[in-house]
Tab-separated table of C-alpha atoms in Angstrom:
chain	number	residue	atom	x	y	z
A	1469	MET	CA	-36.014	-62.739	-1.206
A	1470	ASN	CA	-34.742	-64.536	1.850
A	1471	LYS	CA	-33.468	-67.371	-0.372
A	1472	VAL	CA	-31.475	-64.897	-2.463
A	1473	ILE	CA	-29.806	-63.407	0.619
A	1474	LEU	CA	-29.124	-66.843	1.982
A	1475	LEU	CA	-27.561	-67.956	-1.329
A	1476	PHE	CA	-25.471	-64.817	-1.443
A	1477	LEU	CA	-24.275	-65.341	2.130
A	1478	PHE	CA	-23.512	-68.935	1.483
A	1479	SER	CA	-21.522	-68.217	-1.700
A	1480	ILE	CA	-19.430	-65.599	0.169
A	1481	PHE	CA	-18.954	-68.041	3.038
A	1482	SER	CA	-17.759	-70.779	0.738
A	1483	LEU	CA	-15.379	-68.340	-0.954
A	1484	ILE	CA	-13.826	-67.451	2.363
A	1485	THR	CA	-13.490	-71.042	3.508
A	1486	ASN	CA	-11.940	-72.028	0.135
A	1487	ALA	CA	-9.379	-69.279	0.571
A	1488	GLN	CA	-8.614	-70.488	4.077
A	1489	ASN	CA	-8.063	-74.110	3.041
A	1490	ALA	CA	-4.481	-73.766	1.925
A	1491	GLU	CA	-2.219	-75.240	4.511
A	1492	MET	CA	-0.092	-72.690	6.329
A	1493	ALA	CA	2.219	-72.960	9.280
A	1494	ASP	CA	-0.413	-71.932	11.744
A	1495	THR	CA	0.450	-74.105	14.706
A	1496	PHE	CA	4.124	-73.208	14.208
A	1497	ARG	CA	3.073	-69.582	14.563
A	1498	GLN	CA	0.800	-70.182	17.552
A	1499	GLU	CA	3.568	-71.827	19.453
A	1500	GLY	CA	5.638	-68.650	18.898
A	1501	LYS	CA	8.481	-70.526	17.166
A	1502	ILE	CA	8.390	-68.047	14.302
A	1503	TYR	CA	10.152	-65.609	16.668
A	1504	VAL	CA	13.028	-68.009	16.931
A	1505	VAL	CA	13.370	-67.948	13.150
A	1506	ILE	CA	13.168	-64.113	13.062
A	1507	ALA	CA	15.746	-63.809	15.866
A	1508	VAL	CA	18.182	-66.063	14.062
A	1509	LEU	CA	17.654	-64.262	10.748
A	1510	ALA	CA	18.165	-60.864	12.431
A	1511	VAL	CA	21.286	-61.965	14.265
A	1512	VAL	CA	22.859	-63.420	11.102
A	1513	PHE	CA	22.079	-60.321	9.055
A	1514	VAL	CA	23.251	-57.876	11.761
A	1515	SER	CA	26.513	-59.894	12.030
A	1516	ILE	CA	27.086	-59.590	8.269
A	1517	VAL	CA	26.348	-55.895	8.434
A	1518	PHE	CA	28.831	-55.586	11.375
A	1519	MET	CA	31.529	-57.279	9.248
A	1520	LEU	CA	30.767	-54.903	6.354
A	1521	PHE	CA	31.069	-52.012	8.837
A	1522	ILE	CA	34.526	-53.222	9.956
A	1523	ILE	CA	35.673	-53.432	6.303
A	1524	GLU	CA	34.222	-49.952	5.779
A	1525	ARG	CA	36.298	-48.572	8.697
A	1526	LYS	CA	39.447	-50.326	7.498
A	1527	VAL	CA	39.031	-48.853	3.984
A	1528	SER	CA	38.443	-45.358	5.422
A	1529	LYS	CA	41.584	-45.691	7.501
A	1530	LEU	CA	43.656	-46.692	4.435
A	1531	GLU	CA	42.207	-43.776	2.471
A	1532	LYS	CA	43.199	-41.369	5.252
A	1533	GLU	CA	46.712	-42.852	5.456
A	1534	LEU	CA	47.214	-42.473	1.717
A	1535	LYS	CA	45.909	-38.896	1.804
A	1536	ASN	CA	48.393	-37.977	4.581
A	1537	LYS	CA	51.197	-39.580	2.606
A	1538	ALA	CA	50.331	-37.528	-0.496
A	1539	ASP	CA	50.277	-34.254	1.544
B	478	MET	CA	28.760	-39.694	7.462
B	479	LYS	CA	26.661	-37.535	5.050
B	480	ASN	CA	27.320	-39.900	2.167
B	481	ASN	CA	26.519	-42.996	4.153
B	482	TRP	CA	22.792	-42.466	4.709
B	483	TYR	CA	21.872	-45.102	2.105
B	484	LYS	CA	23.947	-47.739	3.892
B	485	ILE	CA	22.024	-47.196	7.194
B	486	LEU	CA	18.710	-47.012	5.315
B	487	SER	CA	19.466	-50.327	3.529
B	488	VAL	CA	20.098	-52.147	6.823
B	489	ILE	CA	16.927	-50.699	8.366
B	490	LEU	CA	14.827	-51.671	5.364
B	491	ILE	CA	16.265	-55.212	5.156
B	492	LEU	CA	15.817	-55.782	8.858
B	493	TYR	CA	12.195	-54.610	8.621
B	494	THR	CA	11.500	-56.988	5.732
B	495	LEU	CA	13.206	-59.921	7.575
B	496	ILE	CA	10.918	-59.301	10.602
B	497	TRP	CA	7.628	-58.258	9.001
B	498	GLY	CA	8.165	-60.475	6.002
B	499	MET	CA	7.893	-63.437	8.421
B	500	LEU	CA	5.148	-62.053	10.647
B	501	GLY	CA	2.930	-60.146	8.227
B	502	PRO	CA	-0.218	-61.552	6.693
B	503	VAL	CA	0.019	-63.203	3.216
B	504	PRO	CA	-2.602	-64.716	0.975
B	505	ARG	CA	-3.335	-68.387	1.697
B	506	LEU	CA	-2.611	-70.073	-1.631
B	507	ASP	CA	-2.266	-73.768	-2.508
B	508	ILE	CA	1.095	-75.098	-3.655
B	509	LEU	CA	2.791	-71.800	-2.637
B	510	ASN	CA	1.652	-71.969	1.006
B	511	GLU	CA	4.172	-70.167	3.250
B	512	THR	CA	6.780	-70.138	0.494
B	513	ILE	CA	5.025	-67.062	-0.933
B	514	ARG	CA	7.183	-65.186	1.528
B	515	ASN	CA	10.225	-65.986	-0.646
B	516	LEU	CA	9.030	-63.146	-2.866
B	517	TYR	CA	10.436	-60.745	-0.235
B	518	TYR	CA	13.953	-62.245	-0.480
B	519	HIS	CA	14.448	-63.998	-3.806
B	520	VAL	CA	13.034	-61.296	-6.125
B	521	PRO	CA	14.719	-58.233	-4.503
B	522	ILE	CA	18.056	-59.975	-4.804
B	523	TRP	CA	17.530	-60.332	-8.553
B	524	PHE	CA	16.443	-56.667	-8.710
B	525	ALA	CA	19.722	-55.713	-6.982
B	526	MET	CA	21.591	-57.784	-9.609
B	527	LEU	CA	19.751	-56.031	-12.405
B	528	PHE	CA	20.461	-52.675	-10.799
B	529	GLN	CA	24.181	-53.443	-10.626
B	530	MET	CA	24.205	-54.521	-14.272
B	531	GLY	CA	22.470	-51.259	-15.128
B	532	VAL	CA	25.151	-49.290	-13.194
B	533	SER	CA	27.807	-51.349	-15.010
B	534	VAL	CA	26.496	-50.638	-18.480
B	535	PHE	CA	26.054	-46.963	-17.626
B	536	TYR	CA	29.701	-46.635	-16.609
B	537	SER	CA	30.793	-48.656	-19.640
B	538	ALA	CA	29.025	-46.222	-21.884
B	539	LYS	CA	30.504	-43.364	-19.819
B	540	TYR	CA	33.956	-44.833	-20.308
B	541	LEU	CA	33.547	-45.009	-24.056
B	542	ASN	CA	32.681	-41.257	-23.955
B	543	SER	CA	35.231	-40.096	-21.381
B	544	ASN	CA	38.074	-42.621	-21.727
B	545	LYS	CA	38.659	-42.326	-18.034
B	546	LYS	CA	40.095	-45.495	-16.429
B	547	GLU	CA	37.972	-45.007	-13.249
B	548	ASP	CA	34.750	-45.338	-15.169
B	549	ASP	CA	35.800	-48.732	-16.599
B	550	SER	CA	36.813	-49.763	-13.101
B	551	VAL	CA	33.347	-48.895	-11.730
B	552	ALA	CA	31.782	-50.840	-14.609
B	553	PHE	CA	33.810	-53.902	-13.751
B	554	ASN	CA	33.067	-53.695	-9.995
B	555	ALA	CA	29.330	-53.301	-10.643
B	556	ALA	CA	29.256	-56.343	-12.929
B	557	LEU	CA	31.154	-58.263	-10.276
B	558	VAL	CA	28.664	-57.272	-7.542
B	559	GLY	CA	25.845	-58.122	-9.881
B	560	ILE	CA	27.211	-61.607	-10.540
B	561	LEU	CA	27.803	-62.112	-6.813
B	562	PHE	CA	24.143	-61.298	-6.295
B	563	SER	CA	22.968	-63.675	-8.977
B	564	ILE	CA	24.441	-66.612	-7.062
B	565	PRO	CA	22.112	-66.352	-4.026
B	566	GLY	CA	19.373	-65.486	-6.585
B	567	ILE	CA	19.814	-68.771	-8.362
B	568	ILE	CA	20.199	-70.850	-5.191
B	569	THR	CA	17.127	-69.380	-3.508
B	570	GLY	CA	15.210	-69.805	-6.796
B	571	ALA	CA	16.239	-73.468	-6.945
B	572	PHE	CA	14.981	-74.118	-3.433
B	573	TRP	CA	11.739	-72.346	-4.161
B	574	ALA	CA	11.331	-74.316	-7.424
B	575	ARG	CA	11.993	-77.566	-5.681
B	576	PHE	CA	9.093	-77.115	-3.269
B	577	THR	CA	6.576	-75.621	-5.657
B	578	TRP	CA	7.403	-76.810	-9.192
B	579	GLY	CA	8.898	-80.039	-7.914
B	580	THR	CA	12.336	-79.572	-9.473
B	581	TRP	CA	15.555	-77.745	-8.751
B	582	TRP	CA	16.024	-76.509	-12.282
B	583	THR	CA	13.958	-76.876	-15.428
B	584	PHE	CA	14.867	-76.061	-19.007
B	585	GLU	CA	11.145	-75.692	-19.728
B	586	ASP	CA	11.111	-72.217	-18.157
B	587	PRO	CA	12.353	-69.424	-20.467
B	588	LYS	CA	13.302	-67.244	-17.463
B	589	LEU	CA	15.714	-69.847	-16.150
B	590	ASN	CA	17.226	-70.370	-19.557
B	591	GLY	CA	17.494	-66.627	-20.050
B	592	VAL	CA	19.202	-66.010	-16.784
B	593	ALA	CA	21.672	-68.869	-17.513
B	594	ILE	CA	22.561	-67.243	-20.809
B	595	GLY	CA	22.796	-63.831	-19.150
B	596	ILE	CA	25.166	-65.060	-16.532
B	597	ILE	CA	27.321	-66.800	-19.146
B	598	MET	CA	27.451	-63.429	-20.975
B	599	TYR	CA	28.926	-61.803	-17.936
B	600	LEU	CA	31.382	-64.648	-17.316
B	601	ILE	CA	32.596	-64.062	-20.927
B	602	TYR	CA	33.000	-60.386	-19.975
B	603	PHE	CA	35.266	-61.340	-17.103
B	604	VAL	CA	37.233	-63.815	-19.247
B	605	LEU	CA	37.573	-61.110	-21.913
B	606	ARG	CA	38.980	-58.675	-19.386
B	607	ALA	CA	41.422	-61.151	-18.043
B	608	SER	CA	42.672	-62.088	-21.486
B	609	ILE	CA	43.560	-58.618	-22.779
B	610	ILE	CA	46.791	-57.331	-21.302
B	611	GLN	CA	47.030	-53.900	-22.884
B	612	GLU	CA	45.063	-51.557	-20.467
B	613	THR	CA	43.257	-49.244	-22.889
B	614	SER	CA	42.203	-51.925	-25.319
B	615	LYS	CA	41.005	-54.084	-22.395
B	616	ALA	CA	38.811	-51.227	-21.170
B	617	ARG	CA	37.521	-50.420	-24.685
B	618	VAL	CA	36.728	-53.950	-25.832
B	619	SER	CA	35.147	-54.943	-22.495
B	620	SER	CA	33.027	-51.768	-22.424
B	621	VAL	CA	31.613	-52.470	-25.851
B	622	PHE	CA	31.037	-56.129	-24.903
B	623	ASN	CA	29.376	-55.004	-21.644
B	624	ILE	CA	26.777	-52.998	-23.579
B	625	PHE	CA	26.046	-56.010	-25.741
B	626	ALA	CA	25.814	-58.293	-22.703
B	627	PHE	CA	23.406	-55.975	-20.920
B	628	VAL	CA	21.107	-55.766	-23.950
B	629	MET	CA	21.152	-59.598	-24.182
B	630	LEU	CA	20.421	-59.939	-20.455
B	631	ILE	CA	17.369	-57.671	-20.651
B	632	LEU	CA	16.172	-59.448	-23.797
B	633	PHE	CA	16.525	-62.839	-22.260
B	634	ILE	CA	15.049	-62.220	-18.830
B	635	MET	CA	12.586	-59.365	-19.424
B	636	VAL	CA	11.391	-59.710	-22.997
B	637	PHE	CA	11.550	-63.303	-24.219
B	638	PRO	CA	9.934	-64.870	-21.159
B	639	ARG	CA	6.928	-62.621	-21.675
B	640	LEU	CA	6.487	-63.854	-25.288
B	641	THR	CA	6.112	-67.512	-24.262
B	642	ASP	CA	4.626	-69.376	-21.384
B	643	SER	CA	6.612	-69.359	-18.205
B	644	LEU	CA	6.302	-70.880	-14.822
B	645	HIS	CA	7.277	-67.554	-13.328
B	646	PRO	CA	4.406	-65.329	-12.484
B	647	GLY	CA	4.035	-62.194	-14.520
B	648	ASN	CA	5.284	-63.814	-17.759
B	649	GLY	CA	3.510	-65.297	-20.739
B	650	GLY	CA	2.003	-61.972	-21.807
B	651	ASN	CA	0.996	-60.759	-18.326
B	652	PRO	CA	2.451	-57.685	-16.691
B	653	ALA	CA	4.844	-58.528	-13.914
B	654	PHE	CA	3.484	-58.892	-10.401
B	655	GLY	CA	-0.080	-58.409	-11.554
B	656	LYS	CA	-1.121	-61.212	-9.272
B	657	TYR	CA	0.700	-59.994	-6.260
B	658	ASP	CA	-0.208	-56.378	-6.789
B	659	LEU	CA	-3.688	-57.233	-5.622
B	660	ASP	CA	-2.378	-57.945	-2.149
B	661	SER	CA	-1.499	-54.638	-0.536
B	662	ASN	CA	-0.166	-56.372	2.541
B	663	MET	CA	2.628	-57.954	0.531
B	664	ARG	CA	3.433	-54.745	-1.213
B	665	LEU	CA	4.196	-53.184	2.159
B	666	VAL	CA	7.058	-55.575	2.526
B	667	PHE	CA	8.048	-56.227	-1.080
B	668	TYR	CA	8.808	-52.611	-2.167
B	669	PRO	CA	10.911	-51.795	0.875
B	670	ALA	CA	12.767	-55.099	0.302
B	671	VAL	CA	13.544	-54.111	-3.289
B	672	ILE	CA	14.815	-50.636	-2.285
B	673	GLY	CA	16.706	-52.137	0.710
B	674	TRP	CA	18.554	-54.749	-1.329
B	675	ILE	CA	19.361	-52.278	-4.134
B	676	LEU	CA	20.883	-49.846	-1.603
B	677	PHE	CA	22.700	-52.753	0.123
B	678	SER	CA	24.263	-53.748	-3.214
B	679	GLY	CA	25.236	-50.108	-3.605
B	680	TRP	CA	27.096	-50.265	-0.311
B	681	ILE	CA	29.092	-53.275	-1.502
B	682	LEU	CA	29.815	-51.555	-4.810
B	683	ASN	CA	31.012	-48.519	-2.916
B	684	LEU	CA	33.488	-50.673	-0.966
B	685	PHE	CA	34.696	-52.388	-4.106
B	686	ASN	CA	35.253	-49.064	-5.907
B	687	ARG	CA	37.173	-47.544	-2.958
B	688	LEU	CA	39.375	-50.648	-2.806
B	689	SER	CA	39.998	-50.335	-6.579
B	690	ILE	CA	41.075	-46.676	-6.140
B	691	LEU	CA	43.373	-47.681	-3.238
B	692	LYS	CA	44.948	-50.370	-5.364
B	693	GLU	CA	45.403	-47.943	-8.268
B	694	VAL	CA	47.090	-45.378	-6.008
B	695	ASN	CA	49.313	-48.034	-4.568
B	696	ASN	CA	50.415	-49.190	-8.004
B	697	GLU	CA	51.440	-45.678	-9.097
């Protein structure tokens, strides 16, 4: 009985370790450098959104001007 | 402001996927390694492209029914936004392929071939529009062609890759994302990313449409 449990535990353990074998950027993450990447990504995306927002405002302004002209 | 809720939502969703997509847990898989996170950025961009093509074909069909010039204009703008989204889609896919399949582009993969044919279809749509001067026939011919192009796109990127072997996951007879569906952690980022990018493409389409209307009014 003990052998069966041992075998079961061992097979589960080997499954887990196998799954953990794939190389990931673990040290990179531990050093906290991933936050630099995220900060850069966020700044670039927010900048693009800001530009879209400015275009949005310009279009709204033109729409209003045209509406006033028509009235 | 009441019609702009989706623009704000899209920005919040994409920002969330940029942050949590990088920090969140992912399965540790060989070959893919950390590049599995590309799923959050590469695939939603293609979904946004497909969504725009869907909007485009819907408005083309609507034009054929209503004969309203504005409907054709929306169809054109949506196809344009879709094509603009396919460019980052192809480039991100090429980078991902380089580091996992070992090549920038391969003609072995039916999905890549299909998407190339699909994009050429839409380029023909633009050339067709540019080459017909008379306004109503331009709108009619291009609307009919757009329906044909959309059917071909769906056949070539959704149907044919599933009939043969593909390097893309979820092809070769398997339901799409079957492999990733197992990982609920990734779903938490992937689905918001899809919705976020679709809404974001909707924002750009909204701007394009309003500019078309302004141009139309100015011409009158």
